[in-house]
Amino acid sequence: MQLLRVRHWTKNILIFFPAAFSGRIMEPYFLKRNILGFFIFSAVSSMIYIYNDLQDMDKDRKHPKKKERPLASGKVAVQTAYGLIFAIGLSAGVFSLLCRIPVKYLIIYLGINIIYSRGGKDVPLLDVSILASGYILRLLFGGDLSGTGVSGWMFLTVMSAAFYLGFGKRRNELRRFGAGGRKCLDAYSDAFLDNSFQMFTVLTIVFYSLTCMDRETYVAKCGADFIWTVPVVMLICLRYNRLLDSGTSDGDPVDVVLKDRFLIGMIIFYIMSCAALLYGC
C-alpha cells in the first residue's frame, strides 16, 4: 500500500468539485461516473508513483526520509514494481474504455509525469509547473465527467492553489534538506520561494472569492451565498502556512493535512458548509 501511495489519493477528491459545484453530484449517473473516474485516476497516479520510485531508487537510498520507501529499502522487488505498473495500466485502460471515461486527461497526466520523472523535476519552475498541472488536470477531468466543464474563476482558483502547494513544498524542502535535497533547489533562493508561496496564497483567496461572487455559476443561480465560506478558506490557508513554518515537515501537502487534526476539522467544516449552501437552497 505504501508503494501505491494510497494516502495521496486524497488529492483526487478534486475530481468531484465540478459536479458538486454544479449541483449534479447527487444525480446517480454523474455520481457513478465521478466515483469511477476517481478510482481510475487514483490507479493511474499510483502507477506514476511506482514509476517515479523506480527512477529515483538509487538517489532515494541516500535521502534521510525517502530511504524508507519500499523500493529504496528493498522491501519490494523491482520486477514486482514493473508487474504492478503493467497490471494497473491495463486495468485502468480497460475500465476507462468500458465505462466511457475520457482518457485524454489520463494520457496527458501520464505524459507530463514521465517527463517529470525523466528529468523535468530537476528544471527550476518546470518542476513546480508539472506538479501544479496535475491538480489542474484532475479538475478538468472532473468537469468532463460531470458534463459541466469548469468555470474560469474555479480554474484560476485551483491553478493558484496548485502553485501555492508546489512552492510551499519546495520551500520546506530547501529549508529542511538544503540545496542537496534536489537538483532544482540549487536554482531557488529561500526569498524567491517564500515570495512565490505568499503570492499564490493571496491569489488563491482572491480567485476563490471571485468564484463565490460569479453570478453565472450554479452557486449564484440557486441563491447560495458562498461568500461566507471565504473566511473558512482563509483560516485553512493560514493554518497550512503555520504548519509549514513550524519546520517539522518537508511540505508534502498530504502529510501536512493528514497529520493535523485542526486542519482536517476545518476542511470537513468547509465541505459541510458548502454542502449545506448548495443542497439546502
C-alpha atoms as a PDB file:
ATOM      1  CA  MET A   1       0.000   0.000   0.000  1.00  0.00           C
ATOM      2  CA  GLN A   2       2.913   2.323   0.711  1.00  0.00           C
ATOM      3  CA  LEU A   3       4.224   1.725  -2.817  1.00  0.00           C
ATOM      4  CA  LEU A   4       0.827   2.682  -4.287  1.00  0.00           C
ATOM      5  CA  ARG A   5       0.693   5.886  -2.167  1.00  0.00           C
ATOM      6  CA  VAL A   6      -2.967   5.363  -1.298  1.00  0.00           C
ATOM      7  CA  ARG A   7      -2.792   8.340   1.088  1.00  0.00           C
ATOM      8  CA  HIS A   8      -2.181  10.559  -1.936  1.00  0.00           C
ATOM      9  CA  TRP A   9      -5.483   9.511  -3.460  1.00  0.00           C
ATOM     10  CA  THR A  10      -6.963  12.283  -1.312  1.00  0.00           C
ATOM     11  CA  LYS A  11      -5.727  14.729  -3.989  1.00  0.00           C
ATOM     12  CA  ASN A  12      -8.185  13.136  -6.401  1.00  0.00           C
ATOM     13  CA  ILE A  13     -11.158  14.412  -4.389  1.00  0.00           C
ATOM     14  CA  LEU A  14     -10.684  17.477  -6.603  1.00  0.00           C
ATOM     15  CA  ILE A  15     -12.321  15.441  -9.385  1.00  0.00           C
ATOM     16  CA  PHE A  16     -15.675  15.787  -7.598  1.00  0.00           C
ATOM     17  CA  PHE A  17     -15.556  19.606  -7.436  1.00  0.00           C
ATOM     18  CA  PRO A  18     -17.163  20.443 -10.818  1.00  0.00           C
ATOM     19  CA  ALA A  19     -20.070  18.045 -10.210  1.00  0.00           C
ATOM     20  CA  ALA A  20     -20.511  19.255  -6.627  1.00  0.00           C
ATOM     21  CA  PHE A  21     -20.488  22.954  -7.522  1.00  0.00           C
ATOM     22  CA  SER A  22     -22.803  22.423 -10.496  1.00  0.00           C
ATOM     23  CA  GLY A  23     -25.444  20.654  -8.404  1.00  0.00           C
ATOM     24  CA  ARG A  24     -25.025  17.346 -10.242  1.00  0.00           C
ATOM     25  CA  ILE A  25     -23.176  15.327  -7.621  1.00  0.00           C
ATOM     26  CA  MET A  26     -26.397  13.783  -6.258  1.00  0.00           C
ATOM     27  CA  GLU A  27     -27.628  12.672  -9.681  1.00  0.00           C
ATOM     28  CA  PRO A  28     -26.974   8.875  -9.867  1.00  0.00           C
ATOM     29  CA  TYR A  29     -25.471   8.923 -13.369  1.00  0.00           C
ATOM     30  CA  PHE A  30     -22.943  11.677 -12.642  1.00  0.00           C
ATOM     31  CA  LEU A  31     -22.187  10.363  -9.157  1.00  0.00           C
ATOM     32  CA  LYS A  32     -21.351   6.952 -10.635  1.00  0.00           C
ATOM     33  CA  ARG A  33     -19.137   8.493 -13.328  1.00  0.00           C
ATOM     34  CA  ASN A  34     -17.274  10.614 -10.780  1.00  0.00           C
ATOM     35  CA  ILE A  35     -16.669   7.658  -8.466  1.00  0.00           C
ATOM     36  CA  LEU A  36     -15.387   5.547 -11.365  1.00  0.00           C
ATOM     37  CA  GLY A  37     -13.234   8.444 -12.532  1.00  0.00           C
ATOM     38  CA  PHE A  38     -11.833   8.873  -9.029  1.00  0.00           C
ATOM     39  CA  PHE A  39     -10.649   5.271  -8.798  1.00  0.00           C
ATOM     40  CA  ILE A  40      -9.304   5.165 -12.354  1.00  0.00           C
ATOM     41  CA  PHE A  41      -7.339   8.398 -11.857  1.00  0.00           C
ATOM     42  CA  SER A  42      -6.117   7.083  -8.499  1.00  0.00           C
ATOM     43  CA  ALA A  43      -4.888   3.910 -10.182  1.00  0.00           C
ATOM     44  CA  VAL A  44      -3.030   5.903 -12.835  1.00  0.00           C
ATOM     45  CA  SER A  45      -1.468   8.177 -10.204  1.00  0.00           C
ATOM     46  CA  SER A  46      -0.308   5.107  -8.239  1.00  0.00           C
ATOM     47  CA  MET A  47       1.278   3.781 -11.422  1.00  0.00           C
ATOM     48  CA  ILE A  48       3.184   7.058 -11.802  1.00  0.00           C
ATOM     49  CA  TYR A  49       4.350   6.967  -8.171  1.00  0.00           C
ATOM     50  CA  ILE A  50       5.767   3.481  -8.720  1.00  0.00           C
ATOM     51  CA  TYR A  51       7.499   4.563 -11.938  1.00  0.00           C
ATOM     52  CA  ASN A  52       8.973   7.622 -10.222  1.00  0.00           C
ATOM     53  CA  ASP A  53      10.253   5.483  -7.342  1.00  0.00           C
ATOM     54  CA  LEU A  54      11.926   3.154  -9.841  1.00  0.00           C
ATOM     55  CA  GLN A  55      13.674   6.113 -11.474  1.00  0.00           C
ATOM     56  CA  ASP A  56      14.803   7.572  -8.129  1.00  0.00           C
ATOM     57  CA  MET A  57      15.581   4.324  -6.321  1.00  0.00           C
ATOM     58  CA  ASP A  58      19.350   4.863  -6.066  1.00  0.00           C
ATOM     59  CA  LYS A  59      19.035   8.525  -5.030  1.00  0.00           C
ATOM     60  CA  ASP A  60      16.309   7.714  -2.508  1.00  0.00           C
ATOM     61  CA  ARG A  61      18.649   5.337  -0.673  1.00  0.00           C
ATOM     62  CA  LYS A  62      20.800   8.351   0.246  1.00  0.00           C
ATOM     63  CA  HIS A  63      17.860  10.535   1.318  1.00  0.00           C
ATOM     64  CA  PRO A  64      17.112  10.756   5.089  1.00  0.00           C
ATOM     65  CA  LYS A  65      13.362  10.268   4.569  1.00  0.00           C
ATOM     66  CA  LYS A  66      12.930   8.596   1.183  1.00  0.00           C
ATOM     67  CA  LYS A  67      15.304   5.729   2.011  1.00  0.00           C
ATOM     68  CA  GLU A  68      12.371   4.056   3.798  1.00  0.00           C
ATOM     69  CA  ARG A  69      10.323   3.782   0.596  1.00  0.00           C
ATOM     70  CA  PRO A  70       9.558   0.170  -0.426  1.00  0.00           C
ATOM     71  CA  LEU A  71      11.842   0.076  -3.486  1.00  0.00           C
ATOM     72  CA  ALA A  72      14.717   2.043  -1.960  1.00  0.00           C
ATOM     73  CA  SER A  73      14.676  -0.113   1.177  1.00  0.00           C
ATOM     74  CA  GLY A  74      14.422  -3.360  -0.790  1.00  0.00           C
ATOM     75  CA  LYS A  75      11.055  -4.353   0.668  1.00  0.00           C
ATOM     76  CA  VAL A  76       9.604  -4.619  -2.843  1.00  0.00           C
ATOM     77  CA  ALA A  77      11.487  -6.164  -5.774  1.00  0.00           C
ATOM     78  CA  VAL A  78      11.990  -4.205  -8.989  1.00  0.00           C
ATOM     79  CA  GLN A  79      10.285  -6.953 -11.019  1.00  0.00           C
ATOM     80  CA  THR A  80       7.237  -6.740  -8.762  1.00  0.00           C
ATOM     81  CA  ALA A  81       7.059  -2.972  -9.285  1.00  0.00           C
ATOM     82  CA  TYR A  82       7.137  -3.318 -13.082  1.00  0.00           C
ATOM     83  CA  GLY A  83       4.478  -6.020 -12.870  1.00  0.00           C
ATOM     84  CA  LEU A  84       2.251  -3.696 -10.854  1.00  0.00           C
ATOM     85  CA  ILE A  85       2.700  -0.893 -13.386  1.00  0.00           C
ATOM     86  CA  PHE A  86       1.617  -3.208 -16.207  1.00  0.00           C
ATOM     87  CA  ALA A  87      -1.363  -4.617 -14.279  1.00  0.00           C
ATOM     88  CA  ILE A  88      -2.592  -1.214 -13.087  1.00  0.00           C
ATOM     89  CA  GLY A  89      -2.164   0.383 -16.510  1.00  0.00           C
ATOM     90  CA  LEU A  90      -4.018  -2.428 -18.269  1.00  0.00           C
ATOM     91  CA  SER A  91      -6.871  -2.395 -15.729  1.00  0.00           C
ATOM     92  CA  ALA A  92      -7.242   1.396 -15.864  1.00  0.00           C
ATOM     93  CA  GLY A  93      -7.278   1.359 -19.659  1.00  0.00           C
ATOM     94  CA  VAL A  94      -9.878  -1.416 -19.900  1.00  0.00           C
ATOM     95  CA  PHE A  95     -12.205   0.162 -17.328  1.00  0.00           C
ATOM     96  CA  SER A  96     -11.873   3.584 -18.984  1.00  0.00           C
ATOM     97  CA  LEU A  97     -12.927   2.176 -22.349  1.00  0.00           C
ATOM     98  CA  LEU A  98     -15.735   0.011 -20.971  1.00  0.00           C
ATOM     99  CA  CYS A  99     -17.174   2.822 -18.844  1.00  0.00           C
ATOM    100  CA  ARG A 100     -16.548   5.532 -21.457  1.00  0.00           C
ATOM    101  CA  ILE A 101     -14.329   7.549 -19.158  1.00  0.00           C
ATOM    102  CA  PRO A 102     -12.399  10.315 -21.021  1.00  0.00           C
ATOM    103  CA  VAL A 103      -8.823   9.065 -21.374  1.00  0.00           C
ATOM    104  CA  LYS A 104      -7.208  12.197 -22.818  1.00  0.00           C
ATOM    105  CA  TYR A 105      -6.612  13.657 -19.358  1.00  0.00           C
ATOM    106  CA  LEU A 106      -5.109  10.370 -18.161  1.00  0.00           C
ATOM    107  CA  ILE A 107      -2.772  10.250 -21.168  1.00  0.00           C
ATOM    108  CA  ILE A 108      -1.675  13.865 -20.632  1.00  0.00           C
ATOM    109  CA  TYR A 109      -1.181  13.177 -16.913  1.00  0.00           C
ATOM    110  CA  LEU A 110       0.963  10.141 -17.726  1.00  0.00           C
ATOM    111  CA  GLY A 111       2.982  12.087 -20.284  1.00  0.00           C
ATOM    112  CA  ILE A 112       3.830  15.087 -18.122  1.00  0.00           C
ATOM    113  CA  ASN A 113       4.704  12.892 -15.151  1.00  0.00           C
ATOM    114  CA  ILE A 114       7.026  10.748 -17.235  1.00  0.00           C
ATOM    115  CA  ILE A 115       8.729  13.999 -18.272  1.00  0.00           C
ATOM    116  CA  TYR A 116       8.888  14.924 -14.574  1.00  0.00           C
ATOM    117  CA  SER A 117      10.428  11.582 -13.625  1.00  0.00           C
ATOM    118  CA  ARG A 118      12.909  11.628 -16.520  1.00  0.00           C
ATOM    119  CA  GLY A 119      14.422  14.986 -15.611  1.00  0.00           C
ATOM    120  CA  GLY A 120      11.677  17.594 -15.527  1.00  0.00           C
ATOM    121  CA  LYS A 121      11.863  17.686 -11.738  1.00  0.00           C
ATOM    122  CA  ASP A 122      15.441  18.959 -12.000  1.00  0.00           C
ATOM    123  CA  VAL A 123      14.472  22.025 -14.077  1.00  0.00           C
ATOM    124  CA  PRO A 124      13.565  25.095 -11.962  1.00  0.00           C
ATOM    125  CA  LEU A 125       9.963  26.304 -12.391  1.00  0.00           C
ATOM    126  CA  LEU A 126       9.182  23.423 -14.766  1.00  0.00           C
ATOM    127  CA  ASP A 127       9.188  21.142 -11.726  1.00  0.00           C
ATOM    128  CA  VAL A 128       6.558  23.186  -9.877  1.00  0.00           C
ATOM    129  CA  SER A 129       4.564  23.734 -13.077  1.00  0.00           C
ATOM    130  CA  ILE A 130       4.293  19.980 -13.655  1.00  0.00           C
ATOM    131  CA  LEU A 131       3.230  19.424 -10.042  1.00  0.00           C
ATOM    132  CA  ALA A 132       0.579  22.136 -10.423  1.00  0.00           C
ATOM    133  CA  SER A 133      -0.658  20.752 -13.742  1.00  0.00           C
ATOM    134  CA  GLY A 134      -1.574  17.504 -12.002  1.00  0.00           C
ATOM    135  CA  TYR A 135      -4.178  19.311  -9.895  1.00  0.00           C
ATOM    136  CA  ILE A 136      -5.480  21.231 -12.902  1.00  0.00           C
ATOM    137  CA  LEU A 137      -5.898  18.009 -14.886  1.00  0.00           C
ATOM    138  CA  ARG A 138      -7.877  16.486 -12.020  1.00  0.00           C
ATOM    139  CA  LEU A 139     -10.234  19.462 -12.115  1.00  0.00           C
ATOM    140  CA  LEU A 140     -10.654  19.351 -15.910  1.00  0.00           C
ATOM    141  CA  PHE A 141     -11.164  15.584 -15.765  1.00  0.00           C
ATOM    142  CA  GLY A 142     -13.946  16.121 -13.221  1.00  0.00           C
ATOM    143  CA  GLY A 143     -15.505  18.813 -15.388  1.00  0.00           C
ATOM    144  CA  ASP A 144     -15.608  16.405 -18.330  1.00  0.00           C
ATOM    145  CA  LEU A 145     -17.066  13.608 -16.201  1.00  0.00           C
ATOM    146  CA  SER A 146     -19.858  15.856 -14.930  1.00  0.00           C
ATOM    147  CA  GLY A 147     -20.545  17.358 -18.354  1.00  0.00           C
ATOM    148  CA  THR A 148     -20.351  20.882 -16.963  1.00  0.00           C
ATOM    149  CA  GLY A 149     -16.842  21.968 -17.788  1.00  0.00           C
ATOM    150  CA  VAL A 150     -15.001  24.291 -15.407  1.00  0.00           C
ATOM    151  CA  SER A 151     -15.680  27.991 -14.834  1.00  0.00           C
ATOM    152  CA  GLY A 152     -12.857  30.441 -15.423  1.00  0.00           C
ATOM    153  CA  TRP A 153     -12.693  31.559 -11.797  1.00  0.00           C
ATOM    154  CA  MET A 154     -12.665  27.986 -10.493  1.00  0.00           C
ATOM    155  CA  PHE A 155      -9.849  27.154 -12.903  1.00  0.00           C
ATOM    156  CA  LEU A 156      -7.810  30.138 -11.679  1.00  0.00           C
ATOM    157  CA  THR A 157      -8.529  29.249  -8.050  1.00  0.00           C
ATOM    158  CA  VAL A 158      -7.294  25.677  -8.437  1.00  0.00           C
ATOM    159  CA  MET A 159      -4.313  26.758 -10.545  1.00  0.00           C
ATOM    160  CA  SER A 160      -3.242  29.255  -7.869  1.00  0.00           C
ATOM    161  CA  ALA A 161      -3.807  26.728  -5.087  1.00  0.00           C
ATOM    162  CA  ALA A 162      -1.740  24.168  -7.000  1.00  0.00           C
ATOM    163  CA  PHE A 163       1.226  26.548  -7.321  1.00  0.00           C
ATOM    164  CA  TYR A 164       0.707  27.542  -3.673  1.00  0.00           C
ATOM    165  CA  LEU A 165       1.123  23.900  -2.626  1.00  0.00           C
ATOM    166  CA  GLY A 166       4.017  23.343  -5.031  1.00  0.00           C
ATOM    167  CA  PHE A 167       6.078  26.331  -3.926  1.00  0.00           C
ATOM    168  CA  GLY A 168       5.290  25.530  -0.291  1.00  0.00           C
ATOM    169  CA  LYS A 169       6.708  22.048  -0.795  1.00  0.00           C
ATOM    170  CA  ARG A 170       9.881  23.296  -2.460  1.00  0.00           C
ATOM    171  CA  ARG A 171      10.353  25.994   0.184  1.00  0.00           C
ATOM    172  CA  ASN A 172      10.243  23.489   3.014  1.00  0.00           C
ATOM    173  CA  GLU A 173      12.481  21.025   1.174  1.00  0.00           C
ATOM    174  CA  LEU A 174      15.105  23.748   0.793  1.00  0.00           C
ATOM    175  CA  ARG A 175      14.840  24.749   4.440  1.00  0.00           C
ATOM    176  CA  ARG A 176      14.895  21.203   5.770  1.00  0.00           C
ATOM    177  CA  PHE A 177      17.325  19.383   3.480  1.00  0.00           C
ATOM    178  CA  GLY A 178      19.258  22.222   1.827  1.00  0.00           C
ATOM    179  CA  ALA A 179      20.091  22.567  -1.860  1.00  0.00           C
ATOM    180  CA  GLY A 180      21.410  18.998  -1.887  1.00  0.00           C
ATOM    181  CA  GLY A 181      17.903  17.614  -1.431  1.00  0.00           C
ATOM    182  CA  ARG A 182      17.027  18.153  -5.123  1.00  0.00           C
ATOM    183  CA  LYS A 183      18.953  19.394  -8.158  1.00  0.00           C
ATOM    184  CA  CYS A 184      16.403  22.130  -8.880  1.00  0.00           C
ATOM    185  CA  LEU A 185      16.810  23.566  -5.372  1.00  0.00           C
ATOM    186  CA  ASP A 186      20.243  24.900  -6.345  1.00  0.00           C
ATOM    187  CA  ALA A 187      18.480  27.464  -8.544  1.00  0.00           C
ATOM    188  CA  TYR A 188      15.979  28.549  -5.898  1.00  0.00           C
ATOM    189  CA  SER A 189      16.624  31.011  -3.104  1.00  0.00           C
ATOM    190  CA  ASP A 190      14.678  30.968   0.127  1.00  0.00           C
ATOM    191  CA  ALA A 191      13.443  34.507  -0.593  1.00  0.00           C
ATOM    192  CA  PHE A 192      12.138  33.569  -4.068  1.00  0.00           C
ATOM    193  CA  LEU A 193      10.292  30.506  -2.800  1.00  0.00           C
ATOM    194  CA  ASP A 194       8.876  32.409   0.156  1.00  0.00           C
ATOM    195  CA  ASN A 195       7.665  35.300  -2.029  1.00  0.00           C
ATOM    196  CA  SER A 196       6.142  32.924  -4.586  1.00  0.00           C
ATOM    197  CA  PHE A 197       4.432  30.958  -1.844  1.00  0.00           C
ATOM    198  CA  GLN A 198       2.941  34.099  -0.302  1.00  0.00           C
ATOM    199  CA  MET A 199       1.878  35.468  -3.699  1.00  0.00           C
ATOM    200  CA  PHE A 200      -0.065  32.320  -4.560  1.00  0.00           C
ATOM    201  CA  THR A 201      -1.606  32.283  -1.081  1.00  0.00           C
ATOM    202  CA  VAL A 202      -3.134  35.681  -1.828  1.00  0.00           C
ATOM    203  CA  LEU A 203      -4.131  34.745  -5.390  1.00  0.00           C
ATOM    204  CA  THR A 204      -5.858  31.584  -4.199  1.00  0.00           C
ATOM    205  CA  ILE A 205      -8.019  33.522  -1.744  1.00  0.00           C
ATOM    206  CA  VAL A 206      -8.750  36.331  -4.236  1.00  0.00           C
ATOM    207  CA  PHE A 207      -9.735  33.969  -7.058  1.00  0.00           C
ATOM    208  CA  TYR A 208     -11.823  31.849  -4.692  1.00  0.00           C
ATOM    209  CA  SER A 209     -13.650  34.989  -3.553  1.00  0.00           C
ATOM    210  CA  LEU A 210     -14.365  35.887  -7.181  1.00  0.00           C
ATOM    211  CA  THR A 211     -15.609  32.337  -7.804  1.00  0.00           C
ATOM    212  CA  CYS A 212     -18.075  32.782  -4.953  1.00  0.00           C
ATOM    213  CA  MET A 213     -19.353  36.041  -6.450  1.00  0.00           C
ATOM    214  CA  ASP A 214     -19.604  34.826 -10.054  1.00  0.00           C
ATOM    215  CA  ARG A 215     -23.274  35.301 -10.986  1.00  0.00           C
ATOM    216  CA  GLU A 216     -23.084  32.843 -13.885  1.00  0.00           C
ATOM    217  CA  THR A 217     -22.423  29.795 -11.709  1.00  0.00           C
ATOM    218  CA  TYR A 218     -24.897  27.320 -10.264  1.00  0.00           C
ATOM    219  CA  VAL A 219     -23.908  28.575  -6.813  1.00  0.00           C
ATOM    220  CA  ALA A 220     -25.329  32.020  -7.602  1.00  0.00           C
ATOM    221  CA  LYS A 221     -28.322  30.748  -9.550  1.00  0.00           C
ATOM    222  CA  CYS A 222     -29.542  28.580  -6.682  1.00  0.00           C
ATOM    223  CA  GLY A 223     -29.226  31.528  -4.318  1.00  0.00           C
ATOM    224  CA  ALA A 224     -26.382  30.164  -2.200  1.00  0.00           C
ATOM    225  CA  ASP A 225     -24.343  32.975  -0.671  1.00  0.00           C
ATOM    226  CA  PHE A 226     -20.931  31.349  -0.878  1.00  0.00           C
ATOM    227  CA  ILE A 227     -19.056  34.483   0.122  1.00  0.00           C
ATOM    228  CA  TRP A 228     -19.483  33.339   3.740  1.00  0.00           C
ATOM    229  CA  THR A 229     -17.122  30.425   3.074  1.00  0.00           C
ATOM    230  CA  VAL A 230     -14.232  32.769   2.226  1.00  0.00           C
ATOM    231  CA  PRO A 231     -13.192  33.273   5.896  1.00  0.00           C
ATOM    232  CA  VAL A 232     -13.066  29.487   6.298  1.00  0.00           C
ATOM    233  CA  VAL A 233     -10.758  29.174   3.285  1.00  0.00           C
ATOM    234  CA  MET A 234      -8.595  31.968   4.695  1.00  0.00           C
ATOM    235  CA  LEU A 235      -8.273  30.131   8.013  1.00  0.00           C
ATOM    236  CA  ILE A 236      -7.390  26.891   6.220  1.00  0.00           C
ATOM    237  CA  CYS A 237      -4.617  28.681   4.303  1.00  0.00           C
ATOM    238  CA  LEU A 238      -3.314  30.395   7.443  1.00  0.00           C
ATOM    239  CA  ARG A 239      -3.239  27.129   9.363  1.00  0.00           C
ATOM    240  CA  TYR A 240      -1.453  25.402   6.484  1.00  0.00           C
ATOM    241  CA  ASN A 241       1.103  28.235   6.329  1.00  0.00           C
ATOM    242  CA  ARG A 242       1.724  27.988  10.058  1.00  0.00           C
ATOM    243  CA  LEU A 243       2.304  24.235   9.824  1.00  0.00           C
ATOM    244  CA  LEU A 244       4.851  24.752   7.055  1.00  0.00           C
ATOM    245  CA  ASP A 245       6.615  27.470   9.041  1.00  0.00           C
ATOM    246  CA  SER A 246       6.936  25.137  12.024  1.00  0.00           C
ATOM    247  CA  GLY A 247       9.716  23.397  10.088  1.00  0.00           C
ATOM    248  CA  THR A 248       8.701  19.856  11.056  1.00  0.00           C
ATOM    249  CA  SER A 249       7.537  18.900   7.554  1.00  0.00           C
ATOM    250  CA  ASP A 250       9.116  18.736   4.107  1.00  0.00           C
ATOM    251  CA  GLY A 251       5.960  20.407   2.796  1.00  0.00           C
ATOM    252  CA  ASP A 252       4.213  17.418   1.256  1.00  0.00           C
ATOM    253  CA  PRO A 253       0.558  18.602   1.177  1.00  0.00           C
ATOM    254  CA  VAL A 254      -0.920  15.198   2.024  1.00  0.00           C
ATOM    255  CA  ASP A 255       1.345  14.704   5.036  1.00  0.00           C
ATOM    256  CA  VAL A 256       0.763  18.255   6.275  1.00  0.00           C
ATOM    257  CA  VAL A 257      -3.031  17.921   6.117  1.00  0.00           C
ATOM    258  CA  LEU A 258      -3.436  14.370   7.403  1.00  0.00           C
ATOM    259  CA  LYS A 259      -1.167  14.915  10.404  1.00  0.00           C
ATOM    260  CA  ASP A 260      -3.070  17.928  11.748  1.00  0.00           C
ATOM    261  CA  ARG A 261      -6.475  17.362  13.337  1.00  0.00           C
ATOM    262  CA  PHE A 262      -7.358  21.044  13.418  1.00  0.00           C
ATOM    263  CA  LEU A 263      -6.730  21.408   9.683  1.00  0.00           C
ATOM    264  CA  ILE A 264      -8.731  18.262   8.947  1.00  0.00           C
ATOM    265  CA  GLY A 265     -11.555  19.652  11.082  1.00  0.00           C
ATOM    266  CA  MET A 266     -11.507  22.957   9.193  1.00  0.00           C
ATOM    267  CA  ILE A 267     -11.639  21.171   5.839  1.00  0.00           C
ATOM    268  CA  ILE A 268     -14.551  18.990   6.987  1.00  0.00           C
ATOM    269  CA  PHE A 269     -16.357  22.099   8.243  1.00  0.00           C
ATOM    270  CA  TYR A 270     -15.781  23.773   4.866  1.00  0.00           C
ATOM    271  CA  ILE A 271     -17.166  20.752   2.983  1.00  0.00           C
ATOM    272  CA  MET A 272     -20.213  20.599   5.247  1.00  0.00           C
ATOM    273  CA  SER A 273     -20.798  24.341   4.818  1.00  0.00           C
ATOM    274  CA  CYS A 274     -20.605  24.019   1.032  1.00  0.00           C
ATOM    275  CA  ALA A 275     -22.999  21.069   1.065  1.00  0.00           C
ATOM    276  CA  ALA A 276     -25.479  22.966   3.232  1.00  0.00           C
ATOM    277  CA  LEU A 277     -25.339  26.052   0.995  1.00  0.00           C
ATOM    278  CA  LEU A 278     -25.540  24.118  -2.265  1.00  0.00           C
ATOM    279  CA  TYR A 279     -28.076  21.452  -1.459  1.00  0.00           C
ATOM    280  CA  GLY A 280     -30.067  23.260   1.170  1.00  0.00           C
ATOM    281  CA  CYS A 281     -31.038  26.027  -1.248  1.00  0.00           C
END
